[in-house]
Amino acid sequence: MPKKTITPAEPATAVVFTDETLRKAADLATDAFRPVWIGMSGEESSGDLVADHFEATVALLDKDGWIRTYDTSKNWSNSADLADVDSMTEKAMLKSLLRLVRDELRTDSLRTLSTALRHVGEGGGKGDSDTAYIASAVLDLVVRAHTGSDFASATPWSERLTRTHADITALLTAGARFARAYGPPAPAVSA
């Protein structure tokens, strides 16, 4: 019997968002129930501002890391790691308490797609709450155009088991391309 050669699996390639997908997303934006480029403040954001928000989100996820979803199913206070307080030394009690606080506060920097979009908006450097809101709507349009589903949304799409950091980066990059190509221009500044 011949020997089988086992080769390592090829790394998954990122989802590709084509120019045609972006054109379909633009058609969906034209027919959208609410104006895509108007934020919760009631003011319009330019395509360039929204694209900057997307690019800052990519940079944030590249720096701190991406996570598909947060595990909120653990009940930390009932953990088997917690010993009976009466039998603990002060040092062991303090270590357990610090571990519990660290776990509860999620000191890791990994972010989901929606959390990263929000954090860029809260940071104030390359985005605000309006550009975060608009960016989310734009990603929904891109995912709808990509999947062909009228009810698709970017957040659940990003949480699928098969998603990778490369997929999320590709989606955000497509969002930036869409915003620059189809978003409104920045208002002219008068001298």
PDB file of C-alpha atoms in Angstrom:
ATOM      1  CA  MET A   1       0.000   0.000   0.000  1.00  0.00           C
ATOM      2  CA  PRO A   2       1.478   3.389  -0.952  1.00  0.00           C
ATOM      3  CA  LYS A   3       2.289   5.859   1.766  1.00  0.00           C
ATOM      4  CA  LYS A   4      -0.071   8.744   2.159  1.00  0.00           C
ATOM      5  CA  THR A   5       1.497  12.155   2.291  1.00  0.00           C
ATOM      6  CA  ILE A   6      -0.273  14.489   4.654  1.00  0.00           C
ATOM      7  CA  THR A   7       0.226  18.103   3.852  1.00  0.00           C
ATOM      8  CA  PRO A   8      -0.729  20.931   6.167  1.00  0.00           C
ATOM      9  CA  ALA A   9      -4.011  22.576   5.382  1.00  0.00           C
ATOM     10  CA  GLU A  10      -3.767  25.699   3.291  1.00  0.00           C
ATOM     11  CA  PRO A  11      -4.481  28.829   5.269  1.00  0.00           C
ATOM     12  CA  ALA A  12      -7.983  30.027   4.591  1.00  0.00           C
ATOM     13  CA  THR A  13      -8.095  32.913   2.186  1.00  0.00           C
ATOM     14  CA  ALA A  14     -10.159  35.926   3.049  1.00  0.00           C
ATOM     15  CA  VAL A  15     -13.600  36.489   1.628  1.00  0.00           C
ATOM     16  CA  VAL A  16     -13.368  38.647  -1.477  1.00  0.00           C
ATOM     17  CA  PHE A  17     -15.646  41.636  -1.872  1.00  0.00           C
ATOM     18  CA  THR A  18     -15.643  42.602  -5.545  1.00  0.00           C
ATOM     19  CA  ASP A  19     -16.414  45.924  -7.207  1.00  0.00           C
ATOM     20  CA  GLU A  20     -19.667  44.309  -8.370  1.00  0.00           C
ATOM     21  CA  THR A  21     -20.574  43.613  -4.738  1.00  0.00           C
ATOM     22  CA  LEU A  22     -19.949  47.272  -3.922  1.00  0.00           C
ATOM     23  CA  ARG A  23     -22.142  48.365  -6.868  1.00  0.00           C
ATOM     24  CA  LYS A  24     -24.931  46.125  -5.560  1.00  0.00           C
ATOM     25  CA  ALA A  25     -24.449  47.650  -2.098  1.00  0.00           C
ATOM     26  CA  ALA A  26     -24.757  51.123  -3.661  1.00  0.00           C
ATOM     27  CA  ASP A  27     -28.064  50.073  -5.258  1.00  0.00           C
ATOM     28  CA  LEU A  28     -29.249  48.832  -1.867  1.00  0.00           C
ATOM     29  CA  ALA A  29     -28.211  52.154  -0.301  1.00  0.00           C
ATOM     30  CA  THR A  30     -30.282  54.043  -2.872  1.00  0.00           C
ATOM     31  CA  ASP A  31     -33.351  51.998  -1.900  1.00  0.00           C
ATOM     32  CA  ALA A  32     -32.632  52.063   1.842  1.00  0.00           C
ATOM     33  CA  PHE A  33     -35.396  52.996   4.264  1.00  0.00           C
ATOM     34  CA  ARG A  34     -33.228  55.568   6.024  1.00  0.00           C
ATOM     35  CA  PRO A  35     -30.461  57.751   4.582  1.00  0.00           C
ATOM     36  CA  VAL A  36     -27.227  55.783   4.903  1.00  0.00           C
ATOM     37  CA  TRP A  37     -24.885  58.713   5.403  1.00  0.00           C
ATOM     38  CA  ILE A  38     -26.866  60.476   8.158  1.00  0.00           C
ATOM     39  CA  GLY A  39     -25.784  59.608  11.696  1.00  0.00           C
ATOM     40  CA  MET A  40     -27.756  59.658  14.917  1.00  0.00           C
ATOM     41  CA  SER A  41     -26.855  63.336  15.361  1.00  0.00           C
ATOM     42  CA  GLY A  42     -28.960  64.085  12.302  1.00  0.00           C
ATOM     43  CA  GLU A  43     -25.898  65.278  10.404  1.00  0.00           C
ATOM     44  CA  GLU A  44     -24.284  63.839   7.302  1.00  0.00           C
ATOM     45  CA  SER A  45     -20.789  62.346   7.375  1.00  0.00           C
ATOM     46  CA  SER A  46     -18.639  62.303   4.258  1.00  0.00           C
ATOM     47  CA  GLY A  47     -17.519  59.068   2.655  1.00  0.00           C
ATOM     48  CA  ASP A  48     -13.921  59.956   3.495  1.00  0.00           C
ATOM     49  CA  LEU A  49     -14.712  60.331   7.225  1.00  0.00           C
ATOM     50  CA  VAL A  50     -16.463  56.945   7.265  1.00  0.00           C
ATOM     51  CA  ALA A  51     -13.586  55.372   5.298  1.00  0.00           C
ATOM     52  CA  ASP A  52     -11.142  56.786   7.860  1.00  0.00           C
ATOM     53  CA  HIS A  53     -13.239  55.115  10.583  1.00  0.00           C
ATOM     54  CA  PHE A  54     -12.982  51.769   8.761  1.00  0.00           C
ATOM     55  CA  GLU A  55      -9.224  52.100   8.312  1.00  0.00           C
ATOM     56  CA  ALA A  56      -8.753  52.993  11.985  1.00  0.00           C
ATOM     57  CA  THR A  57     -10.809  49.906  12.882  1.00  0.00           C
ATOM     58  CA  VAL A  58      -8.529  47.698  10.765  1.00  0.00           C
ATOM     59  CA  ALA A  59      -5.491  49.223  12.494  1.00  0.00           C
ATOM     60  CA  LEU A  60      -7.049  48.647  15.932  1.00  0.00           C
ATOM     61  CA  LEU A  61      -7.851  44.994  15.191  1.00  0.00           C
ATOM     62  CA  ASP A  62      -4.391  44.434  13.700  1.00  0.00           C
ATOM     63  CA  LYS A  63      -2.797  45.924  16.819  1.00  0.00           C
ATOM     64  CA  ASP A  64      -4.975  44.401  19.549  1.00  0.00           C
ATOM     65  CA  GLY A  65      -6.476  41.365  17.842  1.00  0.00           C
ATOM     66  CA  TRP A  66      -9.897  40.205  16.741  1.00  0.00           C
ATOM     67  CA  ILE A  67     -12.190  37.715  18.432  1.00  0.00           C
ATOM     68  CA  ARG A  68     -15.293  36.245  16.828  1.00  0.00           C
ATOM     69  CA  THR A  69     -17.455  36.521  19.969  1.00  0.00           C
ATOM     70  CA  TYR A  70     -16.983  36.981  23.679  1.00  0.00           C
ATOM     71  CA  ASP A  71     -17.637  33.978  25.919  1.00  0.00           C
ATOM     72  CA  THR A  72     -20.333  35.223  28.269  1.00  0.00           C
ATOM     73  CA  SER A  73     -21.532  31.769  29.234  1.00  0.00           C
ATOM     74  CA  LYS A  74     -19.164  31.339  32.180  1.00  0.00           C
ATOM     75  CA  ASN A  75     -20.470  31.983  35.644  1.00  0.00           C
ATOM     76  CA  TRP A  76     -17.253  33.190  37.225  1.00  0.00           C
ATOM     77  CA  SER A  77     -18.534  33.281  40.796  1.00  0.00           C
ATOM     78  CA  ASN A  78     -19.311  29.546  40.716  1.00  0.00           C
ATOM     79  CA  SER A  79     -15.967  28.602  39.221  1.00  0.00           C
ATOM     80  CA  ALA A  80     -14.287  25.439  40.497  1.00  0.00           C
ATOM     81  CA  ASP A  81     -11.141  27.554  40.930  1.00  0.00           C
ATOM     82  CA  LEU A  82     -12.628  29.345  43.940  1.00  0.00           C
ATOM     83  CA  ALA A  83     -11.629  27.642  47.154  1.00  0.00           C
ATOM     84  CA  ASP A  84     -13.334  27.784  50.512  1.00  0.00           C
ATOM     85  CA  VAL A  85     -12.367  31.145  51.980  1.00  0.00           C
ATOM     86  CA  ASP A  86     -11.768  29.698  55.470  1.00  0.00           C
ATOM     87  CA  SER A  87      -9.053  27.370  54.198  1.00  0.00           C
ATOM     88  CA  MET A  88      -7.181  30.006  52.177  1.00  0.00           C
ATOM     89  CA  THR A  89      -4.118  31.949  53.139  1.00  0.00           C
ATOM     90  CA  GLU A  90      -4.272  35.697  52.677  1.00  0.00           C
ATOM     91  CA  LYS A  91      -1.945  35.406  49.677  1.00  0.00           C
ATOM     92  CA  ALA A  92      -4.100  32.706  48.031  1.00  0.00           C
ATOM     93  CA  MET A  93      -7.256  34.715  48.725  1.00  0.00           C
ATOM     94  CA  LEU A  94      -5.735  37.843  47.191  1.00  0.00           C
ATOM     95  CA  LYS A  95      -4.541  35.897  44.123  1.00  0.00           C
ATOM     96  CA  SER A  96      -8.026  34.407  43.633  1.00  0.00           C
ATOM     97  CA  LEU A  97      -9.641  37.800  44.010  1.00  0.00           C
ATOM     98  CA  LEU A  98      -7.268  39.408  41.505  1.00  0.00           C
ATOM     99  CA  ARG A  99      -7.839  36.566  39.013  1.00  0.00           C
ATOM    100  CA  LEU A 100     -11.602  36.982  39.388  1.00  0.00           C
ATOM    101  CA  VAL A 101     -11.420  40.748  38.840  1.00  0.00           C
ATOM    102  CA  ARG A 102      -9.096  40.342  35.840  1.00  0.00           C
ATOM    103  CA  ASP A 103     -11.453  37.778  34.278  1.00  0.00           C
ATOM    104  CA  GLU A 104     -14.533  39.912  34.927  1.00  0.00           C
ATOM    105  CA  LEU A 105     -12.977  43.074  33.501  1.00  0.00           C
ATOM    106  CA  ARG A 106     -11.698  41.291  30.399  1.00  0.00           C
ATOM    107  CA  THR A 107      -8.278  42.843  30.418  1.00  0.00           C
ATOM    108  CA  ASP A 108      -7.491  41.149  27.126  1.00  0.00           C
ATOM    109  CA  SER A 109      -7.563  43.543  24.202  1.00  0.00           C
ATOM    110  CA  LEU A 110      -9.286  41.296  21.666  1.00  0.00           C
ATOM    111  CA  ARG A 111     -12.322  42.945  20.104  1.00  0.00           C
ATOM    112  CA  THR A 112     -15.279  41.798  18.054  1.00  0.00           C
ATOM    113  CA  LEU A 113     -16.145  43.670  14.870  1.00  0.00           C
ATOM    114  CA  SER A 114     -18.920  45.679  16.497  1.00  0.00           C
ATOM    115  CA  THR A 115     -16.825  46.462  19.583  1.00  0.00           C
ATOM    116  CA  ALA A 116     -13.905  47.654  17.454  1.00  0.00           C
ATOM    117  CA  LEU A 117     -16.181  49.935  15.403  1.00  0.00           C
ATOM    118  CA  ARG A 118     -17.581  51.400  18.617  1.00  0.00           C
ATOM    119  CA  HIS A 119     -14.162  51.819  20.253  1.00  0.00           C
ATOM    120  CA  VAL A 120     -12.852  53.778  17.251  1.00  0.00           C
ATOM    121  CA  GLY A 121     -15.944  55.998  17.531  1.00  0.00           C
ATOM    122  CA  GLU A 122     -15.376  56.521  21.235  1.00  0.00           C
ATOM    123  CA  GLY A 123     -11.682  57.292  20.744  1.00  0.00           C
ATOM    124  CA  GLY A 124     -12.402  60.489  18.857  1.00  0.00           C
ATOM    125  CA  GLY A 125      -9.255  60.385  16.733  1.00  0.00           C
ATOM    126  CA  LYS A 126     -10.467  58.835  13.487  1.00  0.00           C
ATOM    127  CA  GLY A 127     -14.161  58.542  14.167  1.00  0.00           C
ATOM    128  CA  ASP A 128     -17.116  59.462  16.324  1.00  0.00           C
ATOM    129  CA  SER A 129     -20.458  57.957  17.234  1.00  0.00           C
ATOM    130  CA  ASP A 130     -21.952  59.078  13.908  1.00  0.00           C
ATOM    131  CA  THR A 131     -19.236  57.495  11.776  1.00  0.00           C
ATOM    132  CA  ALA A 132     -19.494  54.305  13.869  1.00  0.00           C
ATOM    133  CA  TYR A 133     -23.263  54.194  13.272  1.00  0.00           C
ATOM    134  CA  ILE A 134     -22.873  54.856   9.538  1.00  0.00           C
ATOM    135  CA  ALA A 135     -19.998  52.364   9.253  1.00  0.00           C
ATOM    136  CA  SER A 136     -22.200  49.671  10.753  1.00  0.00           C
ATOM    137  CA  ALA A 137     -24.969  50.457   8.248  1.00  0.00           C
ATOM    138  CA  VAL A 138     -22.475  50.383   5.359  1.00  0.00           C
ATOM    139  CA  LEU A 139     -21.141  46.982   6.435  1.00  0.00           C
ATOM    140  CA  ASP A 140     -24.702  45.659   6.578  1.00  0.00           C
ATOM    141  CA  LEU A 141     -25.221  46.816   2.978  1.00  0.00           C
ATOM    142  CA  VAL A 142     -21.965  45.192   1.833  1.00  0.00           C
ATOM    143  CA  VAL A 143     -22.872  41.898   3.531  1.00  0.00           C
ATOM    144  CA  ARG A 144     -26.387  41.993   2.035  1.00  0.00           C
ATOM    145  CA  ALA A 145     -24.918  42.567  -1.416  1.00  0.00           C
ATOM    146  CA  HIS A 146     -22.338  39.821  -0.862  1.00  0.00           C
ATOM    147  CA  THR A 147     -24.800  37.203   0.407  1.00  0.00           C
ATOM    148  CA  GLY A 148     -27.826  38.209  -1.652  1.00  0.00           C
ATOM    149  CA  SER A 149     -29.945  38.130   1.502  1.00  0.00           C
ATOM    150  CA  ASP A 150     -32.253  41.049   2.280  1.00  0.00           C
ATOM    151  CA  PHE A 151     -31.904  40.427   6.010  1.00  0.00           C
ATOM    152  CA  ALA A 152     -28.163  39.847   6.380  1.00  0.00           C
ATOM    153  CA  SER A 153     -26.277  41.894   8.927  1.00  0.00           C
ATOM    154  CA  ALA A 154     -22.526  42.376   9.360  1.00  0.00           C
ATOM    155  CA  THR A 155     -22.338  41.502  13.057  1.00  0.00           C
ATOM    156  CA  PRO A 156     -23.892  38.010  12.805  1.00  0.00           C
ATOM    157  CA  TRP A 157     -21.950  37.487   9.561  1.00  0.00           C
ATOM    158  CA  SER A 158     -18.706  38.272  11.423  1.00  0.00           C
ATOM    159  CA  GLU A 159     -19.623  35.840  14.214  1.00  0.00           C
ATOM    160  CA  ARG A 160     -19.960  32.771  11.995  1.00  0.00           C
ATOM    161  CA  LEU A 161     -17.695  29.926  13.096  1.00  0.00           C
ATOM    162  CA  THR A 162     -15.751  30.015   9.837  1.00  0.00           C
ATOM    163  CA  ARG A 163     -14.806  33.710   9.995  1.00  0.00           C
ATOM    164  CA  THR A 164     -11.193  34.738  10.291  1.00  0.00           C
ATOM    165  CA  HIS A 165      -9.358  37.945  11.081  1.00  0.00           C
ATOM    166  CA  ALA A 166      -8.588  38.170   7.342  1.00  0.00           C
ATOM    167  CA  ASP A 167     -12.329  38.012   6.544  1.00  0.00           C
ATOM    168  CA  ILE A 168     -13.055  40.864   8.937  1.00  0.00           C
ATOM    169  CA  THR A 169     -10.209  42.936   7.534  1.00  0.00           C
ATOM    170  CA  ALA A 170     -11.487  42.272   4.007  1.00  0.00           C
ATOM    171  CA  LEU A 171     -14.988  43.402   5.022  1.00  0.00           C
ATOM    172  CA  LEU A 172     -13.676  46.584   6.662  1.00  0.00           C
ATOM    173  CA  THR A 173     -11.471  47.313   3.644  1.00  0.00           C
ATOM    174  CA  ALA A 174     -14.476  46.831   1.352  1.00  0.00           C
ATOM    175  CA  GLY A 175     -16.422  49.216   3.586  1.00  0.00           C
ATOM    176  CA  ALA A 176     -13.698  51.845   3.198  1.00  0.00           C
ATOM    177  CA  ARG A 177     -13.650  51.365  -0.589  1.00  0.00           C
ATOM    178  CA  PHE A 178     -17.444  51.674  -0.670  1.00  0.00           C
ATOM    179  CA  ALA A 179     -17.440  54.822   1.479  1.00  0.00           C
ATOM    180  CA  ARG A 180     -14.835  56.552  -0.683  1.00  0.00           C
ATOM    181  CA  ALA A 181     -16.544  55.546  -3.937  1.00  0.00           C
ATOM    182  CA  TYR A 182     -20.203  56.087  -3.003  1.00  0.00           C
ATOM    183  CA  GLY A 183     -20.225  58.331   0.056  1.00  0.00           C
ATOM    184  CA  PRO A 184     -20.936  62.037  -0.055  1.00  0.00           C
ATOM    185  CA  PRO A 185     -18.010  64.420  -0.497  1.00  0.00           C
ATOM    186  CA  ALA A 186     -16.682  66.425   2.398  1.00  0.00           C
ATOM    187  CA  PRO A 187     -18.307  69.850   2.637  1.00  0.00           C
ATOM    188  CA  ALA A 188     -16.361  72.609   0.951  1.00  0.00           C
ATOM    189  CA  VAL A 189     -14.557  74.874   3.371  1.00  0.00           C
ATOM    190  CA  SER A 190     -14.963  78.551   2.583  1.00  0.00           C
ATOM    191  CA  ALA A 191     -12.034  80.863   3.086  1.00  0.00           C
TER     192      ALA A 191
END
